[in-house]
Short mmCIF file of C-alpha atoms in Angstrom, two decimals:
data_model
loop_
_atom_site.label_atom_id
_atom_site.label_comp_id
_atom_site.label_asym_id
_atom_site.label_seq_id
_atom_site.Cartn_x
_atom_site.Cartn_y
_atom_site.Cartn_z
CA MET A 152 -16.27 -3.39 -14.03
CA LEU A 153 -15.84 0.30 -12.95
CA ASP A 154 -17.60 2.29 -14.96
CA VAL A 155 -15.71 5.91 -15.64
CA GLY A 156 -18.69 7.30 -17.76
CA LYS A 157 -20.24 8.51 -14.12
CA TRP A 158 -17.47 10.74 -13.77
CA PRO A 159 -18.84 14.03 -16.44
CA MET A 160 -15.03 14.35 -17.35
CA PHE A 161 -14.80 11.36 -18.90
CA ALA A 162 -18.52 12.25 -21.16
CA LEU A 163 -15.71 13.84 -23.45
CA LEU A 164 -14.15 11.10 -24.73
CA PRO A 165 -14.72 8.71 -27.16
CA PRO A 166 -16.11 5.37 -26.58
CA GLN A 167 -12.93 3.90 -27.82
CA ASP A 168 -10.89 5.94 -25.51
CA LEU A 169 -13.45 4.81 -23.01
CA CYS A 170 -12.51 1.13 -23.52
CA SER A 171 -8.52 1.39 -23.51
CA ILE A 172 -8.31 3.04 -20.24
CA ARG A 173 -6.84 0.75 -17.27
CA LEU A 174 -6.32 3.47 -14.07
CA ALA A 175 -7.92 6.92 -13.50
CA CYS A 176 -8.48 9.95 -11.65
CA VAL A 177 -10.62 13.12 -11.45
CA PHE A 178 -9.48 16.04 -9.85
CA GLY A 179 -9.45 19.67 -9.40
CA MET A 180 -11.34 22.10 -7.23
CA SER A 181 -14.40 21.60 -9.26
CA GLY A 182 -13.54 17.99 -10.36
CA ASN A 183 -12.79 19.20 -14.07
CA GLU A 184 -8.93 17.53 -14.42
CA THR A 185 -8.67 14.29 -15.13
CA LEU A 186 -5.56 12.01 -15.79
CA TYR A 187 -5.76 8.41 -17.21
CA VAL A 188 -3.79 5.54 -18.14
CA THR A 189 -4.49 3.14 -20.95
CA GLU A 190 -3.89 -1.03 -21.52
CA ASN A 191 -0.75 -0.20 -23.08
CA ASP A 192 0.87 2.46 -20.44
CA GLU A 193 0.53 5.72 -22.39
CA VAL A 194 -0.44 8.83 -20.10
CA PHE A 195 -3.03 11.29 -20.94
CA THR A 196 -4.54 14.31 -19.25
CA LEU A 197 -6.98 16.66 -20.22
CA GLY A 198 -9.17 18.88 -18.90
CA THR A 199 -9.16 23.13 -17.04
CA ASN A 200 -5.10 23.13 -16.20
CA CYS A 201 -5.42 24.97 -13.01
CA SER A 202 -1.80 25.66 -12.10
CA GLY A 203 -0.45 23.42 -14.80
CA CYS A 204 -1.77 20.75 -13.09
CA LEU A 205 -2.44 18.44 -16.37
CA GLY A 206 1.70 18.38 -16.69
CA THR A 207 1.47 19.34 -20.68
CA GLY A 208 4.14 22.24 -20.18
CA ASP A 209 2.23 25.16 -20.43
CA ILE A 210 -1.60 26.14 -18.92
CA GLN A 211 -3.51 25.46 -21.57
CA SER A 212 -6.75 24.00 -20.81
CA THR A 213 -8.27 21.04 -23.21
CA ILE A 214 -10.92 18.89 -24.36
CA GLU A 215 -8.61 16.64 -25.91
CA PRO A 216 -6.46 14.09 -24.31
CA ARG A 217 -2.59 15.29 -24.46
CA LYS A 218 0.08 12.87 -23.89
CA ILE A 219 2.37 13.14 -21.20
CA GLU A 220 5.57 11.53 -22.78
CA ILE A 221 7.44 11.27 -19.89
CA LEU A 222 5.15 9.15 -17.98
CA CYS A 223 4.42 6.92 -20.75
CA GLY A 224 5.81 3.31 -19.87
CA LYS A 225 6.55 4.15 -16.14
CA ARG A 226 3.41 2.26 -14.71
CA ILE A 227 2.14 4.58 -12.30
CA THR A 228 1.01 2.73 -9.35
CA HIS A 229 -0.12 5.12 -6.91
CA LEU A 230 -1.31 9.16 -6.89
CA SER A 231 -2.30 11.67 -4.58
CA TYR A 232 -3.61 15.21 -5.73
CA GLY A 233 -4.14 18.57 -3.37
CA SER A 234 -6.29 20.98 -3.81
CA GLY A 235 -3.78 23.77 -5.66
CA PRO A 236 -3.84 21.30 -7.80
CA HIS A 237 -0.91 19.96 -7.47
CA VAL A 238 -0.19 16.35 -8.36
CA VAL A 239 2.00 13.80 -6.80
CA LEU A 240 2.82 9.35 -8.25
CA THR A 241 5.06 6.72 -7.63
CA THR A 242 6.17 4.43 -10.09
CA SER A 243 6.31 0.54 -9.89
CA ASP A 244 9.84 1.12 -9.52
CA GLY A 245 9.49 3.33 -6.80
CA ASP A 246 10.05 7.23 -8.51
CA VAL A 247 8.10 9.99 -7.66
CA TYR A 248 6.91 12.84 -10.29
CA ALA A 249 5.14 15.93 -8.97
CA TRP A 250 3.78 18.96 -11.15
CA GLY A 251 0.95 21.56 -10.88
CA ASN A 252 0.42 24.24 -7.88
CA ASN A 253 4.00 24.87 -6.21
CA GLY A 254 3.35 28.29 -3.99
CA TYR A 255 4.45 26.10 -1.01
CA SER A 256 6.68 24.47 -2.53
CA GLN A 257 4.86 21.43 -2.21
CA LEU A 258 6.32 19.84 -5.41
CA GLY A 259 8.91 18.77 -3.38
CA ASN A 260 11.57 20.65 -5.47
CA GLY A 261 13.54 22.79 -3.39
CA THR A 262 11.02 26.45 -5.04
CA ALA A 263 8.13 27.73 -4.87
CA THR A 264 8.19 28.18 -8.78
CA GLN A 265 4.92 26.26 -10.69
CA GLY A 266 5.32 22.98 -11.99
CA LEU A 267 3.95 22.60 -15.51
CA ALA A 268 5.32 19.51 -16.73
CA PRO A 269 6.09 16.11 -14.05
CA CYS A 270 9.21 15.91 -12.35
CA GLN A 271 10.90 13.62 -10.94
CA VAL A 272 10.91 14.13 -7.14
CA SER A 273 14.73 13.13 -5.89
CA THR A 274 16.18 14.79 -3.04
CA ASN A 275 16.45 12.54 -0.23
CA LEU A 276 14.21 9.72 -2.01
CA GLN A 277 17.11 9.01 -4.54
CA HIS A 278 18.13 5.68 -2.66
CA LYS A 279 14.39 4.83 -1.87
CA LYS A 280 11.19 3.04 -3.30
CA VAL A 281 8.63 4.68 -2.63
CA ILE A 282 5.00 2.67 -2.11
CA GLU A 283 2.34 5.14 -1.65
CA VAL A 284 1.59 8.97 -1.86
CA ALA A 285 -0.76 11.31 0.12
CA CYS A 286 -1.44 15.14 -0.55
CA GLY A 287 -3.09 17.64 1.54
CA SER A 288 -4.26 20.42 0.35
CA HIS A 289 -0.56 21.96 0.01
CA HIS A 290 1.14 19.56 1.26
CA SER A 291 2.55 16.22 0.36
CA MET A 292 4.05 12.90 2.00
CA THR A 293 5.41 9.73 0.53
CA LEU A 294 5.74 6.32 2.14
CA THR A 295 8.87 3.78 1.21
CA SER A 296 9.10 0.31 1.10
CA ASP A 297 10.90 0.19 4.16
CA GLY A 298 8.14 1.85 6.72
CA GLU A 299 10.06 5.28 6.58
CA VAL A 300 7.72 8.73 5.68
CA TYR A 301 9.01 11.88 4.07
CA ALA A 302 7.16 15.35 3.84
CA TRP A 303 7.34 18.51 2.53
CA GLY A 304 5.12 21.63 1.19
CA TYR A 305 3.26 23.82 3.29
CA ASN A 306 3.52 23.40 7.14
CA ASN A 307 1.53 26.71 8.89
CA CYS A 308 0.27 24.24 11.00
CA GLY A 309 2.96 21.66 11.41
CA GLN A 310 1.31 18.85 8.58
CA VAL A 311 5.10 17.95 7.50
CA GLY A 312 6.01 17.00 11.02
CA SER A 313 8.71 18.45 11.12
CA GLY A 314 8.56 20.31 15.03
CA SER A 315 7.66 23.86 13.58
CA THR A 316 5.43 25.23 11.40
CA SER A 317 8.06 26.58 8.80
CA ASN A 318 7.74 25.49 5.34
CA GLN A 319 9.28 22.24 4.21
CA PRO A 320 10.55 22.83 0.43
CA THR A 321 12.08 19.21 -0.12
CA PRO A 322 11.40 15.68 1.75
CA ARG A 323 12.20 15.46 4.55
CA ARG A 324 11.55 12.28 7.31
CA VAL A 325 9.15 12.05 9.66
CA SER A 326 11.21 10.82 12.58
CA SER A 327 10.26 12.21 16.13
CA CYS A 328 8.52 9.61 17.79
CA LEU A 329 8.09 7.41 14.58
CA GLN A 330 11.76 6.96 14.25
CA ASP A 331 12.37 3.35 14.98
CA LYS A 332 8.65 2.26 13.44
CA PHE A 333 7.85 0.58 10.59
CA ILE A 334 4.52 2.45 8.78
CA ILE A 335 2.42 0.39 6.66
CA THR A 336 -0.04 3.55 5.57
CA ILE A 337 -0.55 7.28 5.35
CA ALA A 338 -3.32 9.76 4.75
CA CYS A 339 -3.69 13.53 4.42
CA GLY A 340 -6.79 15.91 5.25
CA GLN A 341 -6.51 19.38 4.15
CA SER A 342 -3.84 21.12 6.92
CA SER A 343 -3.53 17.18 8.44
CA SER A 344 -1.41 14.14 8.33
CA MET A 345 -1.63 10.50 9.50
CA ALA A 346 0.18 7.40 9.72
CA VAL A 347 -0.21 3.73 10.71
CA LEU A 348 2.44 1.38 11.78
CA ASP A 349 2.51 -2.13 11.40
CA ASN A 350 1.62 -3.24 14.77
CA GLY A 351 -1.44 -1.11 14.50
CA VAL A 352 -0.97 1.94 16.13
CA VAL A 353 -1.88 5.55 14.66
CA TYR A 354 -0.18 8.69 14.63
CA GLY A 355 -1.03 11.98 13.78
CA TRP A 356 -0.41 15.52 13.15
CA GLY A 357 -0.96 19.25 11.77
CA TYR A 358 -4.03 20.97 12.01
CA ASN A 359 -6.32 19.80 14.47
CA GLY A 360 -9.11 22.85 14.87
CA ASN A 361 -11.75 20.04 14.52
CA GLY A 362 -10.35 17.06 16.57
CA GLN A 363 -9.21 15.47 12.89
CA LEU A 364 -5.92 14.40 14.73
CA GLY A 365 -8.20 12.03 16.92
CA LEU A 366 -6.17 13.11 20.08
CA GLY A 367 -9.29 14.55 22.64
CA SER A 368 -8.29 18.23 22.08
CA ASN A 369 -8.53 20.76 19.60
CA GLY A 370 -4.57 22.03 19.74
CA ASN A 371 -2.19 21.64 16.50
CA GLN A 372 1.11 19.19 17.12
CA PRO A 373 3.83 19.69 15.06
CA THR A 374 5.09 15.87 15.69
CA PRO A 375 3.25 13.13 15.25
CA CYS A 376 1.14 11.94 18.46
CA ARG A 377 0.03 8.41 19.09
CA LEU A 378 -3.76 8.29 19.57
CA ALA A 379 -4.47 6.91 22.64
CA ALA A 380 -7.98 6.62 22.40
CA LEU A 381 -7.35 3.53 19.83
CA GLN A 382 -5.21 1.72 22.22
CA GLY A 383 -5.56 -1.90 21.89
CA ILE A 384 -7.09 -1.59 18.51
CA HIS A 385 -5.02 -2.81 15.74
CA VAL A 386 -5.99 -0.12 12.69
CA CYS A 387 -5.29 -1.47 9.13
CA GLN A 388 -6.65 1.10 6.67
CA ILE A 389 -7.04 4.74 7.33
CA VAL A 390 -8.49 7.47 5.15
CA CYS A 391 -9.32 11.54 5.79
CA GLY A 392 -11.60 13.79 4.36
CA TYR A 393 -11.28 17.60 4.76
CA ALA A 394 -11.60 17.29 8.36
CA HIS A 395 -11.92 14.39 8.88
CA ALA A 396 -11.34 10.59 9.42
CA LEU A 397 -12.05 7.41 9.45
CA ALA A 398 -10.06 4.34 10.33
CA LEU A 399 -11.30 0.69 9.66
CA THR A 400 -10.13 -2.18 12.09
CA ASP A 401 -8.65 -5.76 11.33
CA GLU A 402 -11.51 -7.02 12.75
CA GLY A 403 -14.05 -5.40 10.42
CA LEU A 404 -14.84 -2.01 12.90
CA LEU A 405 -15.15 1.23 11.89
CA TYR A 406 -13.94 3.97 13.74
CA SER A 407 -14.33 7.89 13.02
CA TRP A 408 -13.64 11.25 14.32
CA GLY A 409 -12.90 14.96 13.53
CA SER A 410 -15.65 17.45 11.52
CA ASN A 411 -19.02 16.49 11.51
CA ALA A 412 -20.95 19.92 10.43
CA TYR A 413 -22.11 17.14 7.41
CA GLY A 414 -23.06 14.13 9.19
CA GLN A 415 -19.49 12.70 7.68
CA LEU A 416 -18.95 10.93 10.43
CA GLY A 417 -21.80 8.75 10.58
CA SER A 418 -22.48 9.37 14.06
CA GLY A 419 -26.41 10.54 13.73
CA VAL A 420 -26.00 13.88 14.95
CA LYS A 421 -23.64 16.88 13.98
CA SER A 422 -21.43 17.64 16.19
CA ASN A 423 -17.76 17.80 15.99
CA GLN A 424 -15.43 14.24 17.76
CA SER A 425 -12.21 15.09 19.05
CA CYS A 426 -11.68 11.13 19.85
CA PRO A 427 -12.40 7.99 17.75
CA ILE A 428 -15.92 7.05 18.15
CA GLN A 429 -17.46 3.50 16.54
CA ILE A 430 -20.03 4.14 13.72
CA MET A 431 -21.88 0.91 13.03
CA VAL A 432 -23.36 -0.48 9.41
CA ASP A 433 -25.85 -2.65 10.08
CA ARG A 434 -23.64 -4.88 12.40
CA GLU A 435 -21.61 -5.77 9.20
CA ARG A 436 -17.84 -6.02 9.12
CA VAL A 437 -16.55 -3.54 6.68
CA VAL A 438 -13.70 -4.66 4.42
CA GLU A 439 -13.60 -0.76 2.88
CA ILE A 440 -13.60 2.59 3.82
CA ALA A 441 -13.57 5.75 1.43
CA ALA A 442 -12.59 9.35 1.80
CA CYS A 443 -10.73 12.10 0.59
CA HIS A 444 -9.46 16.07 1.32
CA PRO A 445 -11.64 17.58 -1.32
CA THR A 446 -14.78 16.43 -0.04
CA HIS A 447 -16.94 15.88 3.13
CA THR A 448 -18.49 12.41 2.43
CA SER A 449 -17.05 8.86 3.55
CA ALA A 450 -18.37 5.60 2.43
CA ALA A 451 -17.55 2.32 3.10
CA LYS A 452 -17.96 -1.23 2.21
CA THR A 453 -18.85 -4.60 3.49
CA GLN A 454 -18.31 -8.20 3.36
CA CYS A 455 -21.19 -8.62 1.84
CA GLY A 456 -20.53 -6.16 -0.59
CA GLN A 457 -22.85 -3.75 0.12
CA VAL A 458 -21.63 0.26 -0.11
CA TYR A 459 -22.67 2.58 2.29
CA MET A 460 -22.94 6.60 1.95
CA TRP A 461 -22.78 9.34 4.63
CA GLY A 462 -21.82 12.89 4.81
CA GLN A 463 -22.17 15.49 2.51
CA CYS A 464 -24.28 14.14 -0.74
CA ARG A 465 -25.23 16.25 -3.20
CA GLY A 466 -25.82 19.05 -0.90
CA GLN A 467 -28.17 16.82 1.85
CA SER A 468 -26.21 15.93 5.31
CA VAL A 469 -27.06 11.77 5.58
CA ILE A 470 -25.70 11.70 9.36
CA LEU A 471 -26.35 8.25 9.33
CA PRO A 472 -24.50 5.26 7.24
CA HIS A 473 -27.01 5.09 3.92
CA LEU A 474 -27.37 1.63 1.85
CA THR A 475 -26.46 2.68 -1.69
CA HIS A 476 -26.92 0.22 -5.25
CA PHE A 477 -23.29 0.91 -5.99
CA THR A 478 -21.11 -2.27 -5.52
CA ARG A 479 -17.99 -0.04 -5.35
CA THR A 480 -17.32 2.68 -3.42
CA ASP A 481 -15.49 5.06 -6.01
CA ASP A 482 -19.44 5.45 -7.51
CA VAL A 483 -20.43 7.26 -4.17
CA PHE A 484 -17.76 10.09 -4.99
CA ALA A 485 -18.41 9.93 -8.45
CA CYS A 486 -22.41 10.50 -8.26
CA PHE A 487 -22.50 11.90 -5.16
CA ALA A 488 -19.56 13.66 -3.86
CA THR A 489 -18.58 17.64 -4.16
CA PRO A 490 -16.65 18.52 -6.18
CA ALA A 491 -17.04 15.01 -7.89
CA VAL A 492 -13.59 13.70 -7.81
CA THR A 493 -12.19 10.41 -6.92
CA TRP A 494 -10.86 9.31 -3.60
CA ARG A 495 -8.03 6.96 -4.91
CA LEU A 496 -6.34 6.12 -7.92
CA LEU A 497 -8.69 4.46 -10.22
CA SER A 498 -8.41 0.68 -11.67
CA VAL A 499 -10.52 -0.14 -14.48
CA GLU A 500 -9.86 -3.66 -14.46
CA SER A 501 -12.56 -6.23 -13.69
CA ASP A 502 -12.75 -7.79 -10.19
CA ASN A 503 -15.61 -10.07 -11.86
CA HIS A 504 -13.90 -12.50 -14.44
CA LEU A 505 -10.87 -13.56 -12.06
CA THR A 506 -9.42 -17.17 -12.43
CA VAL A 507 -9.56 -19.15 -9.37
CA ALA A 508 -5.65 -18.76 -9.11
CA GLN A 509 -6.06 -14.90 -9.76
CA SER A 510 -8.38 -14.87 -6.98
CA MET A 511 -6.36 -16.80 -4.57
CA LYS A 512 -3.61 -14.90 -4.99
CA LYS A 513 -5.72 -11.65 -3.88
CA GLU A 514 -6.76 -13.04 -1.10
CA PHE A 515 -3.19 -13.55 0.12
CA ASP A 516 -1.93 -11.96 3.69
CA SER A 517 -6.11 -10.45 3.21
CA THR A 518 -7.08 -8.62 6.37
CA ALA A 519 -11.11 -8.07 4.68
CA THR A 520 -11.46 -12.15 4.41
CA SER A 521 -8.97 -14.12 6.66
CA ASP A 522 -9.92 -15.97 9.60
CA LEU A 523 -6.30 -16.77 10.94
CA LYS A 524 -3.18 -14.75 12.02
CA PHE A 525 0.32 -15.32 12.22
CA LEU A 526 2.93 -14.00 14.56
CA VAL A 527 6.29 -13.93 13.50
CA ASP A 528 9.21 -11.36 14.43
CA GLY A 529 6.73 -9.07 15.78
CA LYS A 530 4.50 -8.99 12.50
CA THR A 531 1.30 -10.31 11.54
CA LEU A 532 0.31 -12.52 8.42
CA HIS A 533 -3.34 -12.70 7.83
CA ALA A 534 -4.34 -16.18 6.26
CA HIS A 535 -7.84 -18.63 6.00
CA LYS A 536 -7.93 -21.92 7.77
CA ALA A 537 -9.70 -23.89 5.02
CA VAL A 538 -6.89 -22.73 2.36
CA LEU A 539 -4.01 -23.36 4.72
CA LYS A 540 -5.99 -27.31 5.82
CA ILE A 541 -6.20 -27.91 1.61
CA ARG A 542 -3.25 -27.12 0.77
CA CYS A 543 -0.68 -28.32 3.88
CA GLU A 544 -0.90 -31.68 5.44
CA HIS A 545 1.67 -30.36 8.50
CA LEU A 546 -0.65 -27.23 8.62
CA ARG A 547 -4.22 -29.41 8.54
CA SER A 548 -2.88 -31.35 11.55
CA MET A 549 -1.55 -28.55 13.43
CA LEU A 550 -4.64 -26.08 13.19
CA HIS A 551 -7.24 -26.37 15.29
CA ASP A 552 -9.60 -23.76 17.15
CA GLU A 553 -6.53 -21.02 16.81
CA ASP A 554 -6.79 -17.46 15.52
CA VAL A 555 -3.60 -16.80 16.26
CA ILE A 556 -0.73 -18.73 15.85
CA GLU A 557 3.03 -17.17 17.13
CA ILE A 558 6.09 -19.08 15.37
CA ASP A 559 9.56 -18.90 16.46
CA GLN A 560 11.26 -20.95 14.37
CA PHE A 561 10.93 -19.50 10.82
CA SER A 562 12.02 -15.79 9.97
CA TYR A 563 8.94 -13.26 9.01
CA PRO A 564 10.26 -13.09 5.14
CA VAL A 565 10.56 -16.78 5.05
CA TYR A 566 7.11 -17.97 6.81
CA ARG A 567 5.34 -15.09 4.83
CA ALA A 568 7.34 -16.57 1.23
CA PHE A 569 5.57 -20.21 2.40
CA LEU A 570 2.23 -18.46 3.21
CA GLU A 571 2.40 -17.06 -0.44
CA TYR A 572 3.50 -19.87 -1.97
CA LEU A 573 0.32 -22.20 -0.87
CA TYR A 574 -1.80 -19.21 -2.52
CA THR A 575 0.01 -18.71 -5.90
CA ASP A 576 2.55 -21.54 -6.24
CA SER A 577 5.42 -19.37 -6.68
CA VAL A 578 8.28 -18.29 -4.67
CA ASN A 579 9.69 -15.08 -4.44
CA LEU A 580 12.93 -14.82 -2.30
CA PRO A 581 16.16 -14.21 -2.66
CA PRO A 582 18.34 -17.04 -2.56
CA GLU A 583 19.87 -16.83 0.79
CA ASP A 584 16.52 -16.55 2.35
CA ALA A 585 15.63 -19.59 0.20
CA ILE A 586 17.69 -21.86 2.00
CA GLY A 587 15.51 -21.12 5.29
CA LEU A 588 12.93 -21.55 3.21
CA LEU A 589 14.58 -25.02 2.01
CA ASP A 590 14.91 -25.61 5.69
CA LEU A 591 10.96 -25.38 6.68
CA ALA A 592 9.78 -27.11 3.58
CA ALA A 593 11.65 -30.59 4.98
CA PHE A 594 10.27 -30.00 7.88
CA TYR A 595 6.79 -29.44 6.67
CA GLY A 596 7.37 -32.53 4.39
CA GLU A 597 6.58 -29.88 1.29
CA ASN A 598 8.59 -31.72 -1.42
CA SER A 599 7.22 -29.48 -4.64
CA LEU A 600 8.15 -26.16 -2.74
CA LYS A 601 11.83 -27.76 -1.77
CA THR A 602 12.23 -28.21 -5.15
CA ILE A 603 11.08 -24.57 -6.29
CA CYS A 604 14.12 -23.34 -3.48
CA GLU A 605 16.50 -25.80 -4.88
CA GLN A 606 16.33 -24.14 -8.12
CA THR A 607 16.04 -20.82 -6.77
CA ILE A 608 19.33 -21.64 -4.89
CA LYS A 609 20.94 -22.76 -7.91
CA GLN A 610 19.98 -20.16 -10.02
CA GLY A 611 20.85 -17.46 -7.48
CA ILE A 612 24.16 -18.83 -6.84
CA SER A 613 27.28 -16.35 -7.89
CA VAL A 614 30.56 -15.56 -7.28
CA GLU A 615 29.56 -12.44 -4.87
CA ASN A 616 27.00 -14.55 -2.67
CA ALA A 617 28.60 -18.36 -2.32
CA ILE A 618 30.35 -17.21 0.78
CA THR A 619 26.67 -15.97 2.10
CA LEU A 620 24.87 -18.99 0.80
CA LEU A 621 27.18 -21.41 2.63
CA SER A 622 27.20 -19.31 6.18
CA ALA A 623 23.32 -19.44 5.40
CA ALA A 624 23.68 -23.06 4.80
CA ILE A 625 25.52 -23.57 8.14
CA LYS A 626 23.31 -21.14 9.83
CA TYR A 627 19.65 -23.23 8.96
CA GLN A 628 21.92 -26.62 9.23
CA ALA A 629 20.37 -26.90 5.80
CA LYS A 630 20.11 -30.81 5.00
CA ILE A 631 20.27 -29.72 0.92
CA LEU A 632 22.60 -27.32 -0.59
CA PRO A 633 21.67 -28.04 -4.13
CA VAL A 634 24.94 -26.71 -5.00
CA SER A 635 25.50 -28.19 -9.19
CA ARG A 636 28.29 -25.88 -10.77
CA VAL A 637 31.76 -24.83 -9.80
CA ILE A 638 32.43 -21.16 -9.96
CA PRO A 639 35.84 -20.74 -11.46
CA ALA A 640 38.03 -17.78 -10.83
CA PHE A 641 41.00 -15.84 -9.84
CA CYS A 642 40.76 -17.38 -6.25
CA VAL A 643 41.55 -14.99 -3.39
CA ILE A 644 38.89 -17.09 -1.07
CA LYS A 645 39.30 -20.68 -1.67
CA VAL A 646 37.11 -23.14 0.70
CA ASP A 647 38.50 -26.35 -0.24
CA HIS A 648 37.31 -29.79 -0.16
CA LEU A 649 34.45 -28.58 2.37
CA TYR A 650 31.59 -31.31 2.55
CA ILE A 651 28.15 -31.17 4.49
CA HIS A 652 26.56 -34.43 4.14
CA GLY A 653 23.09 -35.44 3.92
CA LEU A 654 22.47 -36.57 0.23
CA LYS A 655 22.72 -39.84 -1.04
CA HIS A 656 26.21 -38.63 -1.50
CA THR A 657 28.64 -36.13 -0.80
CA VAL A 658 28.54 -32.67 -2.60
CA LYS A 659 32.05 -31.03 -3.01
CA TYR A 660 31.66 -27.11 -2.47
CA TRP A 661 34.77 -24.74 -4.69
CA PHE A 662 33.96 -21.41 -3.87
CA SER A 663 36.06 -18.55 -5.09
CA ALA A 664 35.95 -14.68 -5.18
CA SER A 665 38.02 -12.95 -7.52
CA VAL A 666 39.27 -9.71 -7.18
#
């Protein structure tokens, strides 16, 4: 379990408050600002309050935690911060809030006025669900659930990706060559931005004076540019330090590029690299990488749980990955980074006492431990052969020595839901897609899954989707469409005496739509 007491800021809290913390972040130019979320979803901040970054509505420093009422109960899921400092976060509902320094419009509210309290960022995001946020020193980015990136703030080097160097006062979609691409993760350096596509391709834009975009040159880029040096390499995670970047592939390989004055690339020398280079961590498979733009420190965790650090570590330059006694990359930044900040929103929940069911759910579609990939509709799903053989008789007979299997008879949402069911015993699909999953369940001989699908469809039938469900049933040639109720309404559209065969008896369907 993470010990937040390793960050000096938490030494100000009494033990009973420390025990209540569920999420936490330490930020600021000197690591002197703190935000934390309690188990009952209350949000508190304390610290020096530079530029009003504590969100308390004033600029008063405090060593006593102050509650931020507007954020309580919002279920914060992701948070990032700039060095102004400013803070940007998103909630489980996909809403975005920002506050703090706003000298370059990095709060996205269309002004350059300091934000002393959290305010929702809504321009161009009101109909979007944001799942990830990232901040450079004075610019901000968000990633939406439909794979789009929006950016705003300081743009002197093109870090907003708009094609110009004019500051961007409100969120604007980063399009250009990303227009039709699906982004899965984003990261920011001091004045640079990175994005990873669902096919593992990496793009970078913004300041490139130290080669931190990995393009093989040192010229700034005002629009996203693909990292050609990573051609054929599937990147699944990317992080940025002040002027360097680390990338992790789906095979557990680690690459780095950019500034190297403190050895933060882990290459064994201090010369900058404008092209990605592979870094060896004692020939271990890497499962997590860590860096953040206020520091020149890097860290990585291997599959066997060992944590390595390199770069600027307590004033020393460590030029090769150095094995630590830590069990989490977070501890590297608490004990050795300057300033002692957090590289991500900390989760204080313990990973050491998960039930079997919780452990299985946690490993679904995990790139860290999987040994099998499914390609469906051009997208990748990660799985574990042993789990699939245990859980599904059909897959047991189907799986042999393959590492990659292409699936063309089922859609991506349907096959993802099927694999998730094998890991969790639950189905999370709209009734329209549940018909496709019902078809899969019948084909694979999964009777329990068929029952769950039938219940999902029954519970999801409404006047609005009845015709859609019927069309889906015909499309999938479902042998069972378990509709057990008639929807009474004043009929404008009425499908009367329509029969679908395949049950022990014939089921009669009456679908109607009200005006």
